[in-house]
PDB file of C-alpha atoms in Angstrom:
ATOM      1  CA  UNK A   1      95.751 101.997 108.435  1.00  0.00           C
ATOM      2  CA  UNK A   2      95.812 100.590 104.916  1.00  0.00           C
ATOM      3  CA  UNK A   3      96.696 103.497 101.923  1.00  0.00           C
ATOM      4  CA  UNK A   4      93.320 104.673 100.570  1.00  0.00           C
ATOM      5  CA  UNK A   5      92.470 103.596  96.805  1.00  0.00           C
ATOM      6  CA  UNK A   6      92.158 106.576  95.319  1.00  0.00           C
ATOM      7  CA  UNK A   7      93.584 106.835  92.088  1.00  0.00           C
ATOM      8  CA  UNK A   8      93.851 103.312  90.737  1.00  0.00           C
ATOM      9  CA  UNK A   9      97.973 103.482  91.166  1.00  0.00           C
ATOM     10  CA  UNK A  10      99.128 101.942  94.488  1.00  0.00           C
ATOM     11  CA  UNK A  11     102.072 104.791  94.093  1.00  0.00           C
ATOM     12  CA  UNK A  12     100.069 107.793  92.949  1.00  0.00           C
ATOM     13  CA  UNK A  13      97.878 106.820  96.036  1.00  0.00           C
ATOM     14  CA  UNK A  14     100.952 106.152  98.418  1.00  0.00           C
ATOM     15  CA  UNK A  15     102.244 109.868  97.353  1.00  0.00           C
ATOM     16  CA  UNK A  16      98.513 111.027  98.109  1.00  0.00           C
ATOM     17  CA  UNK A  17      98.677 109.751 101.476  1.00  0.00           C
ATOM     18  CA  UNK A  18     102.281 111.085 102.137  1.00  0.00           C
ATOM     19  CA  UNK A  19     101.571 114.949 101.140  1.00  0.00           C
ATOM     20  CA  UNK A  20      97.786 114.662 103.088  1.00  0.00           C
ATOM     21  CA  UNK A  21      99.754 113.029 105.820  1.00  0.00           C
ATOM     22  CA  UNK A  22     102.963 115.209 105.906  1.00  0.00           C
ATOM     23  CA  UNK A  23     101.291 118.599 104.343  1.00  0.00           C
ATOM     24  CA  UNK A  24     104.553 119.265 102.191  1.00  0.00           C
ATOM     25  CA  UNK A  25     107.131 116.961 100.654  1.00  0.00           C
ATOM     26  CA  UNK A  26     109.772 117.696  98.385  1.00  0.00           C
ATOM     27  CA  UNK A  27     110.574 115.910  95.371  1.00  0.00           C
ATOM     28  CA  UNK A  28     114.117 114.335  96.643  1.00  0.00           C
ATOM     29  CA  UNK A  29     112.311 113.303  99.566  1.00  0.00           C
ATOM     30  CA  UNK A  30     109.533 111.099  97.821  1.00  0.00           C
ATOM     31  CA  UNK A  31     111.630 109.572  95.649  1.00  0.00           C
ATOM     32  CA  UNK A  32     113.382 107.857  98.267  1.00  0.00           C
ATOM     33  CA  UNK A  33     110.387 107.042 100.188  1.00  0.00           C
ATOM     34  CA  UNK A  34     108.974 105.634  96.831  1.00  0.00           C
ATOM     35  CA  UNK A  35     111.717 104.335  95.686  1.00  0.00           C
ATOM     36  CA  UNK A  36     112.147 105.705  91.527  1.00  0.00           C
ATOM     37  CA  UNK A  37     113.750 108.594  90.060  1.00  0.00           C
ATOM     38  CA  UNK A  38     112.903 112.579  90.823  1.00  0.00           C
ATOM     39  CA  UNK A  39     112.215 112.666  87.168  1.00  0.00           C
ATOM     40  CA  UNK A  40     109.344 110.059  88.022  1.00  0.00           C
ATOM     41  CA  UNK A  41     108.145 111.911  90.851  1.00  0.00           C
ATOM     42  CA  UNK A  42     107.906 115.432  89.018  1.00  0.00           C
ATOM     43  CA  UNK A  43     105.961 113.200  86.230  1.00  0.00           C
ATOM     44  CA  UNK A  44     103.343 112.066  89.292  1.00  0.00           C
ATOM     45  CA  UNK A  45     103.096 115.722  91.319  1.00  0.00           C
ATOM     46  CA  UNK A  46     102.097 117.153  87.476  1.00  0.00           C
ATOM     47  CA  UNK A  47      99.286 113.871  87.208  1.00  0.00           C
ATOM     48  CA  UNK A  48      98.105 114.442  90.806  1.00  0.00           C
ATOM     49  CA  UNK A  49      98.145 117.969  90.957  1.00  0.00           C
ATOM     50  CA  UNK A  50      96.238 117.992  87.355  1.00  0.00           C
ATOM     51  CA  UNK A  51      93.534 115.832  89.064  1.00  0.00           C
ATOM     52  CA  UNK A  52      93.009 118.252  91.838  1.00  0.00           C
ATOM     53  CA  UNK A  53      94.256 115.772  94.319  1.00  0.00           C
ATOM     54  CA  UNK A  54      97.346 117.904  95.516  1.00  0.00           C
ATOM     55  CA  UNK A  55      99.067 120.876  95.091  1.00  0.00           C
ATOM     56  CA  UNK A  56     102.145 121.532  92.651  1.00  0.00           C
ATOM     57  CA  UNK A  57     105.250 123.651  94.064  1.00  0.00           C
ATOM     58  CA  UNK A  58     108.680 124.227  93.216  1.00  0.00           C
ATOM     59  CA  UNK A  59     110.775 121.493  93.904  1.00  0.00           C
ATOM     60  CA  UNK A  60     107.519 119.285  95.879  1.00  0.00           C
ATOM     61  CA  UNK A  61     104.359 119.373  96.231  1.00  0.00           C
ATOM     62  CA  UNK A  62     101.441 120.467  99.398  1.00  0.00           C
ATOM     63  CA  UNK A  63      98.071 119.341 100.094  1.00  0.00           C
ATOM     64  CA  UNK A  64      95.541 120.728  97.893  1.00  0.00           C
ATOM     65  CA  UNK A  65      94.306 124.515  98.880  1.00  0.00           C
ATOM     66  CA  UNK A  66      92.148 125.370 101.131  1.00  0.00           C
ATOM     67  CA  UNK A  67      89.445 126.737  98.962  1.00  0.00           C
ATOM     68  CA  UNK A  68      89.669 123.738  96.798  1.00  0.00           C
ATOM     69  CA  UNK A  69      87.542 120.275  97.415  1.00  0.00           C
ATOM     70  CA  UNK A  70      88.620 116.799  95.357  1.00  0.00           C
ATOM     71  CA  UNK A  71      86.852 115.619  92.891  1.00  0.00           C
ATOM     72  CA  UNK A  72      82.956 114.858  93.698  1.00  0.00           C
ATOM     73  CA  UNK A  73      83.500 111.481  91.351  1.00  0.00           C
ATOM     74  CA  UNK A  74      86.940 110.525  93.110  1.00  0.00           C
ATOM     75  CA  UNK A  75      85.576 111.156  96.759  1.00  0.00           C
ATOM     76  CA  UNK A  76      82.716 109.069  95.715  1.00  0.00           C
ATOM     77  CA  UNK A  77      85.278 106.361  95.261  1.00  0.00           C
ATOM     78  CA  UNK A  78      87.150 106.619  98.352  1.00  0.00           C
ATOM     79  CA  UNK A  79      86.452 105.044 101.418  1.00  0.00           C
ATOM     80  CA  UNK A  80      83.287 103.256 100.783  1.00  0.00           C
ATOM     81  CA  UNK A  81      83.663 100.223 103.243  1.00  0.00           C
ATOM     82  CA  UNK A  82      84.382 103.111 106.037  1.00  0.00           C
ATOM     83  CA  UNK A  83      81.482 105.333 104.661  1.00  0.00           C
ATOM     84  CA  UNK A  84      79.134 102.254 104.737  1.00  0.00           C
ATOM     85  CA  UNK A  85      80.468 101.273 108.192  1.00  0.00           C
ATOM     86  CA  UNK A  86      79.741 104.970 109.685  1.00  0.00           C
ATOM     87  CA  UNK A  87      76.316 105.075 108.415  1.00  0.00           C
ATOM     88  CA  UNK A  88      75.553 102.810 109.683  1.00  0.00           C
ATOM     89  CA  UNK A  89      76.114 103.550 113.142  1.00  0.00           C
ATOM     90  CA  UNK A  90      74.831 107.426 112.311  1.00  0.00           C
ATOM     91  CA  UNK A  91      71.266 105.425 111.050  1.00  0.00           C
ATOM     92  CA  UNK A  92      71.401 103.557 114.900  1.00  0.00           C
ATOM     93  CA  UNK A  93      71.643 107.192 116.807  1.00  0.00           C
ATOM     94  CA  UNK A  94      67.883 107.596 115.285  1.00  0.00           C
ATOM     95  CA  UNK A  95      64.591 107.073 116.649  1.00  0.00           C
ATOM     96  CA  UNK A  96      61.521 106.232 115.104  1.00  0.00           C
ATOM     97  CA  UNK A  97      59.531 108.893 114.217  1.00  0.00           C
ATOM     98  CA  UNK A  98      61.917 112.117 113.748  1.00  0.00           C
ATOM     99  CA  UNK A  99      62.344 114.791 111.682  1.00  0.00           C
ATOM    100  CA  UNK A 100      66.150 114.589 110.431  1.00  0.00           C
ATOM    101  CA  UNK A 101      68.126 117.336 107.681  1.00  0.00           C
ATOM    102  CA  UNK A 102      70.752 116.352 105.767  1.00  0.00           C
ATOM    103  CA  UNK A 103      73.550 118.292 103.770  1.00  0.00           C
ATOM    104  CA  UNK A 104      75.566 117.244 101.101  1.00  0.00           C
ATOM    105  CA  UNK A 105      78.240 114.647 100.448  1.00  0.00           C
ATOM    106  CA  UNK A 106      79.710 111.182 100.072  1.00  0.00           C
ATOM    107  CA  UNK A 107      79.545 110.456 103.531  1.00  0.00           C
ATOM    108  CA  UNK A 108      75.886 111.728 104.006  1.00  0.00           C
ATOM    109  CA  UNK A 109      74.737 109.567 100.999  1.00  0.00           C
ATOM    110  CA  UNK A 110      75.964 106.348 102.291  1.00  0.00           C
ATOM    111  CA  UNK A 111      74.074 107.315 105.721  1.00  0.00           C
ATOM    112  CA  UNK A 112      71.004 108.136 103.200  1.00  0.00           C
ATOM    113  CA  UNK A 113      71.672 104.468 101.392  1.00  0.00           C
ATOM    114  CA  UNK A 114      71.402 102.914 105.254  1.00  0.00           C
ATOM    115  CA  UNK A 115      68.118 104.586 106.331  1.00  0.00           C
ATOM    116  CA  UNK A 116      66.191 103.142 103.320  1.00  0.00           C
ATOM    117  CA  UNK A 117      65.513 100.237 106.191  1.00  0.00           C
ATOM    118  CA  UNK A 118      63.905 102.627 108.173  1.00  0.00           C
ATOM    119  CA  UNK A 119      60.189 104.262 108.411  1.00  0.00           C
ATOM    120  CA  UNK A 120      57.983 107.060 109.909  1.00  0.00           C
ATOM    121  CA  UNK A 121      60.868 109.530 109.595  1.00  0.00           C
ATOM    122  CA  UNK A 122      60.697 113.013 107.561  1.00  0.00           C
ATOM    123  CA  UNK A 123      63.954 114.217 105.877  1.00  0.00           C
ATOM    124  CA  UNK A 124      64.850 117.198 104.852  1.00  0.00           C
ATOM    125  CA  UNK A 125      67.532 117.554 102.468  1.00  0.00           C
ATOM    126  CA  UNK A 126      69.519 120.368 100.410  1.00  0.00           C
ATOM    127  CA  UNK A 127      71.326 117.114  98.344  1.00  0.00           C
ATOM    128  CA  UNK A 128      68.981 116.435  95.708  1.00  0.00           C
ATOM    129  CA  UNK A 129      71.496 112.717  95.108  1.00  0.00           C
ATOM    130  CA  UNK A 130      70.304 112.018  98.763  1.00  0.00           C
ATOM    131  CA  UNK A 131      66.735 112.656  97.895  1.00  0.00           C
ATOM    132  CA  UNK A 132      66.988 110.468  95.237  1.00  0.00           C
ATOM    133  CA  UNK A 133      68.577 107.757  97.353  1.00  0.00           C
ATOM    134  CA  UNK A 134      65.307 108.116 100.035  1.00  0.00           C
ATOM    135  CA  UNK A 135      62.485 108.748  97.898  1.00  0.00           C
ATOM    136  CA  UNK A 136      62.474 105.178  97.008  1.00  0.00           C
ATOM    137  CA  UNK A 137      61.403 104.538 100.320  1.00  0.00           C
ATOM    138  CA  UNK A 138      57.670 104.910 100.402  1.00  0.00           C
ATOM    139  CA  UNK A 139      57.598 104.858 104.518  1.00  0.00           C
ATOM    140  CA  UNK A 140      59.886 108.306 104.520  1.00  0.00           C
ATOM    141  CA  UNK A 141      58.890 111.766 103.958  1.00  0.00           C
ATOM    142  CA  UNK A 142      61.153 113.364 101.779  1.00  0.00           C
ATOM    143  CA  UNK A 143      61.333 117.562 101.030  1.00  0.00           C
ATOM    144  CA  UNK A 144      63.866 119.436  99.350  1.00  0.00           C
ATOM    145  CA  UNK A 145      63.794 123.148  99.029  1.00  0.00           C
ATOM    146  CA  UNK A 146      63.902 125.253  96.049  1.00  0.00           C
ATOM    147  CA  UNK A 147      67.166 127.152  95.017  1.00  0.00           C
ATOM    148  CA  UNK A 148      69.973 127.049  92.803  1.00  0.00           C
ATOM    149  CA  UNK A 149      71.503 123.412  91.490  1.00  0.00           C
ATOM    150  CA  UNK A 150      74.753 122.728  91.791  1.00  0.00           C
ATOM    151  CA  UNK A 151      76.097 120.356  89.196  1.00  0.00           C
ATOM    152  CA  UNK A 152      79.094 119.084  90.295  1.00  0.00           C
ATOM    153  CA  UNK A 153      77.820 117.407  93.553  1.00  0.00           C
ATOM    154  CA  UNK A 154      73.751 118.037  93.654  1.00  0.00           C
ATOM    155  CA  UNK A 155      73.358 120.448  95.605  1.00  0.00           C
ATOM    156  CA  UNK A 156      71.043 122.755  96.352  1.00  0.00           C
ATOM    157  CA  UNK A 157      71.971 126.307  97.746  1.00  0.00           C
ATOM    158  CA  UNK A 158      70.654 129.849  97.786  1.00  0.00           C
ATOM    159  CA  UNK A 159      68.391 132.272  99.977  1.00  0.00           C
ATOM    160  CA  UNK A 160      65.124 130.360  98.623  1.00  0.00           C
ATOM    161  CA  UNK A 161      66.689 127.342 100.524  1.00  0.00           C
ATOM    162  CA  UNK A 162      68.040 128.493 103.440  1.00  0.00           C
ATOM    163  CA  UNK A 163      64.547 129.880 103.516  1.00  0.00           C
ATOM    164  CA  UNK A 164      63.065 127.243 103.705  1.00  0.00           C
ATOM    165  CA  UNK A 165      65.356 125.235 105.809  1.00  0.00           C
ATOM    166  CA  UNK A 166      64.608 127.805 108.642  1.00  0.00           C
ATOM    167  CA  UNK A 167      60.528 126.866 108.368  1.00  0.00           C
ATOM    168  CA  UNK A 168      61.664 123.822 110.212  1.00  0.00           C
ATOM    169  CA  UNK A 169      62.864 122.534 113.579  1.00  0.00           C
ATOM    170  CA  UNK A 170      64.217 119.142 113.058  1.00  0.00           C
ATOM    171  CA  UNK A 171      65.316 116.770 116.156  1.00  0.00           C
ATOM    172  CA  UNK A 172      68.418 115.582 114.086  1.00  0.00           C
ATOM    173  CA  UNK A 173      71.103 117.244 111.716  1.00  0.00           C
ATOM    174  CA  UNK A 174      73.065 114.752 109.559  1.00  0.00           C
ATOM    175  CA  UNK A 175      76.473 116.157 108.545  1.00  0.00           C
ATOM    176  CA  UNK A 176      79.704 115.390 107.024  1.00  0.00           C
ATOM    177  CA  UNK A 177      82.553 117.913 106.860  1.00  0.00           C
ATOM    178  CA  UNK A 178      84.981 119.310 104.470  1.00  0.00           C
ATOM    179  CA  UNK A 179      87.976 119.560 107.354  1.00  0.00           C
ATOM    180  CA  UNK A 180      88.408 119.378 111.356  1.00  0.00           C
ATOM    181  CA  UNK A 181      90.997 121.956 113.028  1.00  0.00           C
ATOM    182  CA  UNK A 182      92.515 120.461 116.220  1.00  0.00           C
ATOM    183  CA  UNK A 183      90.391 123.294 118.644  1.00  0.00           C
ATOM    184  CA  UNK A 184      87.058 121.448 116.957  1.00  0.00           C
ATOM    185  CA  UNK A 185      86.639 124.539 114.358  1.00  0.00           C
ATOM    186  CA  UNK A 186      84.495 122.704 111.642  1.00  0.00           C
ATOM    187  CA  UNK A 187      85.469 123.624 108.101  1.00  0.00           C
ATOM    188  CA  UNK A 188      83.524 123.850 104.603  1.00  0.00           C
ATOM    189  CA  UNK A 189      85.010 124.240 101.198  1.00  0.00           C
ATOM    190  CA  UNK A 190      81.818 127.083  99.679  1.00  0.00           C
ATOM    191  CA  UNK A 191      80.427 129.677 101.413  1.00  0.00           C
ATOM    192  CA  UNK A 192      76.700 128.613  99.990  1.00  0.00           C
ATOM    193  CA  UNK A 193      77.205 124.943 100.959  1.00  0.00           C
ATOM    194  CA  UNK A 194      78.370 126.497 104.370  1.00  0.00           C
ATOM    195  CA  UNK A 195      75.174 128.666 105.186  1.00  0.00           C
ATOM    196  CA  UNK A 196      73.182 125.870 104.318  1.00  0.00           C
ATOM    197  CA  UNK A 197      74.958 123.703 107.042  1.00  0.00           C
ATOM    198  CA  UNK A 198      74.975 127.370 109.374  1.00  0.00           C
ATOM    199  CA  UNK A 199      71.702 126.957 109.196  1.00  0.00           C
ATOM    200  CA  UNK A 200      70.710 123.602 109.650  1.00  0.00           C
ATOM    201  CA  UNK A 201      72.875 123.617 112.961  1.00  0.00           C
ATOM    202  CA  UNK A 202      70.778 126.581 114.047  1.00  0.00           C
ATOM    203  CA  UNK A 203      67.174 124.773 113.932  1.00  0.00           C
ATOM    204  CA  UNK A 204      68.270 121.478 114.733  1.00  0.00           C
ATOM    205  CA  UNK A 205      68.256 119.788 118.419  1.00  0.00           C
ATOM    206  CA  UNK A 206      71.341 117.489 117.931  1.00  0.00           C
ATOM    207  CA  UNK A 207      73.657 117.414 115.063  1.00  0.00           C
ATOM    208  CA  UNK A 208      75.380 113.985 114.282  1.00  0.00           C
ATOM    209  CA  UNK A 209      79.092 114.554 112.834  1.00  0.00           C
ATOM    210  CA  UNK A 210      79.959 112.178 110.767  1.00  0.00           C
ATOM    211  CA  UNK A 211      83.425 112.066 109.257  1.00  0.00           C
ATOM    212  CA  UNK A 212      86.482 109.582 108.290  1.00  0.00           C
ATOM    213  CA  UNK A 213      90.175 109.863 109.113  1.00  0.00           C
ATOM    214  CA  UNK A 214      91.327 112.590 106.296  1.00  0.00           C
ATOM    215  CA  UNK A 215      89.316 115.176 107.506  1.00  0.00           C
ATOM    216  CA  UNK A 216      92.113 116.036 110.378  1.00  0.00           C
ATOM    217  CA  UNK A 217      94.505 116.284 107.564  1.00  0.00           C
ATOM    218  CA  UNK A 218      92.484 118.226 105.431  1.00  0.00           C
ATOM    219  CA  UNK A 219      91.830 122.110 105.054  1.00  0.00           C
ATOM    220  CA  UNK A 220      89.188 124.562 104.002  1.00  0.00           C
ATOM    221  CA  UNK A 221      88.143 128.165 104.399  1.00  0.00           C
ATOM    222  CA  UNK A 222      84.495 128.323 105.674  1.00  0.00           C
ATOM    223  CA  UNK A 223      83.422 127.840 109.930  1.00  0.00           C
ATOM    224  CA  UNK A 224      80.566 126.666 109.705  1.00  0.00           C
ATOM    225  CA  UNK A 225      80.562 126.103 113.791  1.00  0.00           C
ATOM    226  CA  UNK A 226      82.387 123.842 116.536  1.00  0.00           C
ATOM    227  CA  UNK A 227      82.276 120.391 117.135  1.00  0.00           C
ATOM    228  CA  UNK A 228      81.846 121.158 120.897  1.00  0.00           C
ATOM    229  CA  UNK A 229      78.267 121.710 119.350  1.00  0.00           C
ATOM    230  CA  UNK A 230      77.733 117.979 118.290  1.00  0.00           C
ATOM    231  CA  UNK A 231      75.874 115.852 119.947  1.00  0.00           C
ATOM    232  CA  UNK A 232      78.202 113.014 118.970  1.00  0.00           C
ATOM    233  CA  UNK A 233      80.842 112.112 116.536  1.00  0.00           C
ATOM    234  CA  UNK A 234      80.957 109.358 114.488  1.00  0.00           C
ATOM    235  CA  UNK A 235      84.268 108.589 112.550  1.00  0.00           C
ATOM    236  CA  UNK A 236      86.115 105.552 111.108  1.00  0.00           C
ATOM    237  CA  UNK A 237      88.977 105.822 113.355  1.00  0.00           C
ATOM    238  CA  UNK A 238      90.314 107.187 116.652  1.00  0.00           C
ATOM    239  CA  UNK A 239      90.647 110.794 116.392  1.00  0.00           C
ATOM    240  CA  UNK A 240      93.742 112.795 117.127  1.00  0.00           C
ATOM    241  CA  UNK A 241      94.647 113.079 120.799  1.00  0.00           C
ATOM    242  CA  UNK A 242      93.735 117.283 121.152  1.00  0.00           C
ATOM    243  CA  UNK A 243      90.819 116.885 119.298  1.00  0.00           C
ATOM    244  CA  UNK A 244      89.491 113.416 121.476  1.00  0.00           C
ATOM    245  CA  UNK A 245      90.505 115.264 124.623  1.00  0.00           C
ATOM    246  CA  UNK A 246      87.947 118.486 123.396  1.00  0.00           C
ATOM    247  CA  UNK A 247      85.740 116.048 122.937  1.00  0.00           C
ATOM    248  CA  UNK A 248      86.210 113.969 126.325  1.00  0.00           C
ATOM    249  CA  UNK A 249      86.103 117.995 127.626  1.00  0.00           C
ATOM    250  CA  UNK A 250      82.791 118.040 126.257  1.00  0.00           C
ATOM    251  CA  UNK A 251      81.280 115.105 127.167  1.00  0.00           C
ATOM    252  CA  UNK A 252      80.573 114.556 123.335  1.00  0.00           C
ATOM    253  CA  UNK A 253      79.961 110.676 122.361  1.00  0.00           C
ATOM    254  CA  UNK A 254      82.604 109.173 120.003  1.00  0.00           C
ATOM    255  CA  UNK A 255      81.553 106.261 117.997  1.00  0.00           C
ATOM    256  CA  UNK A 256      84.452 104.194 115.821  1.00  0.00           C
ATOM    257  CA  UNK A 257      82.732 102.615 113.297  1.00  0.00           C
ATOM    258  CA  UNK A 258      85.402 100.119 111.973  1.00  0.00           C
ATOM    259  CA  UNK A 259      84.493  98.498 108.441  1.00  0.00           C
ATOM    260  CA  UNK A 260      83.927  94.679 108.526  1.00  0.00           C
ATOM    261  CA  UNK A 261      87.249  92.918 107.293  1.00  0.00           C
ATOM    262  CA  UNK A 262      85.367  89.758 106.612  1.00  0.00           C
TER     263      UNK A 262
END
């Protein structure tokens, strides 16, 4: 699997993908895989851990903590072909004629992007950047609730919402993730962002996961359920062999949505 382009540096993204990959590295260690100085390392841990994208400790460096989440902007970034390659497979799990929520996220908003083909369908949403996304879309009922606006990623959270969110029974929940433990504990980075997905799990028929390759590496403080829940999975890769066998356990569909190469 090809090194994610996250930062714009083919080695600040190579030492990304080592700590997300490894959890903890110390400096002597990613020198030699890297191949420069310590002094050149310590430089890059101080950049990286600056941007939020891991975590600074004496003498190496961790994945980033559990109660933080990267960068809206740099997620945004990341991963696009897979994104666009997932929702598009999520947008094929839908009939005509449904009522579908949707949370917040990257992931979610390239699924939004992909259902602007479709029609008849009502969408409820708590990501005011995925309503604006759909309500282009003349043929699709769009509502978001009322409730406090998060600036850093559009959201929408707060007892007015989650209000309003339980009004509804919707035949479809539309989710991304902020991490996946191996025993299929789902994971969310805010506890407001979290009962907002708590509660769109709870008045849904079928929730769609949908969620890329890093999210088995990642970690984050909030349950917000189990994926022995889901309906089905969609992902950009084959998941890890505990978390596939849960799944197999489960009967729960896995779809790999590869993105084109061409």
């Amino acid at each position: 699997m090809s090194i994610t382009e996250l930062t714009g540096n083919p080695r600040h993204d190579q030492l990304v993908h080592y700590i997300t990959e490894r959890g903890y590295m110390n400096i002597e260690d990613l020198a030699q895989l890297l191949e420069v100085s310590t002094q050149t390392v310590r430089r890059d841990i101080r950049k990286l851990s600056e941007q939020g994208l891991i975590t600074r400790h004496h003498g190496g460096a961790g994945r980033v903590s559990s109660v933080m989440n990267i960068a809206f902007e740099q997620r945004e970034l990341s991963l696009t072909q897979e994104k666009r390659a997932m929702a598009e497979a999520v947008v094929d799990c839908l009939p005509e004629r449904c009522t579908v929520f949707i949370t917040i996220g990257t992931t979610v908003e390239a699924v939004a992007r992909a259902l602007l083909s479709r029609h008849d369908m009502r969408i409820i949403t708590n990501s005011l950047r995925v309503a604006q996304i759909l309500y282009k879309n003349p043929d699709l009922e769009v509502m978001v609730p009322g409730g406090t606006l998060r600036a850093h990623n559009g959201g929408i959270v707060g007892p007015a919402a989650v209000n309003f969110i339980e009004d509804f029974r919707a035949d479809y929940l539309i989710t991304s993730i902020g991490a996946i433990e191996s025993d299929g504990t789902l994971l969310e980075f805010d506890i407001n962002e979290a009962t907002i997905a708590k509660t769109m799990i709870a008045n849904a028929r079928h929730t769609l996961l949908v969620a890329d390759h890093t999210k088995f590496q990642a970690s984050a403080a909030v349950s917000i359920g189990n994926a022995r829940k889901v309906k089905a999975f969609i992902t950009d890769a084959r998941p890890p062999a505990a978390f596939s066998q849960l799944l197999e356990q489960e009967k729960i569909e896995v779809i790999v949505a590869e993105p084109d190469e061409s």
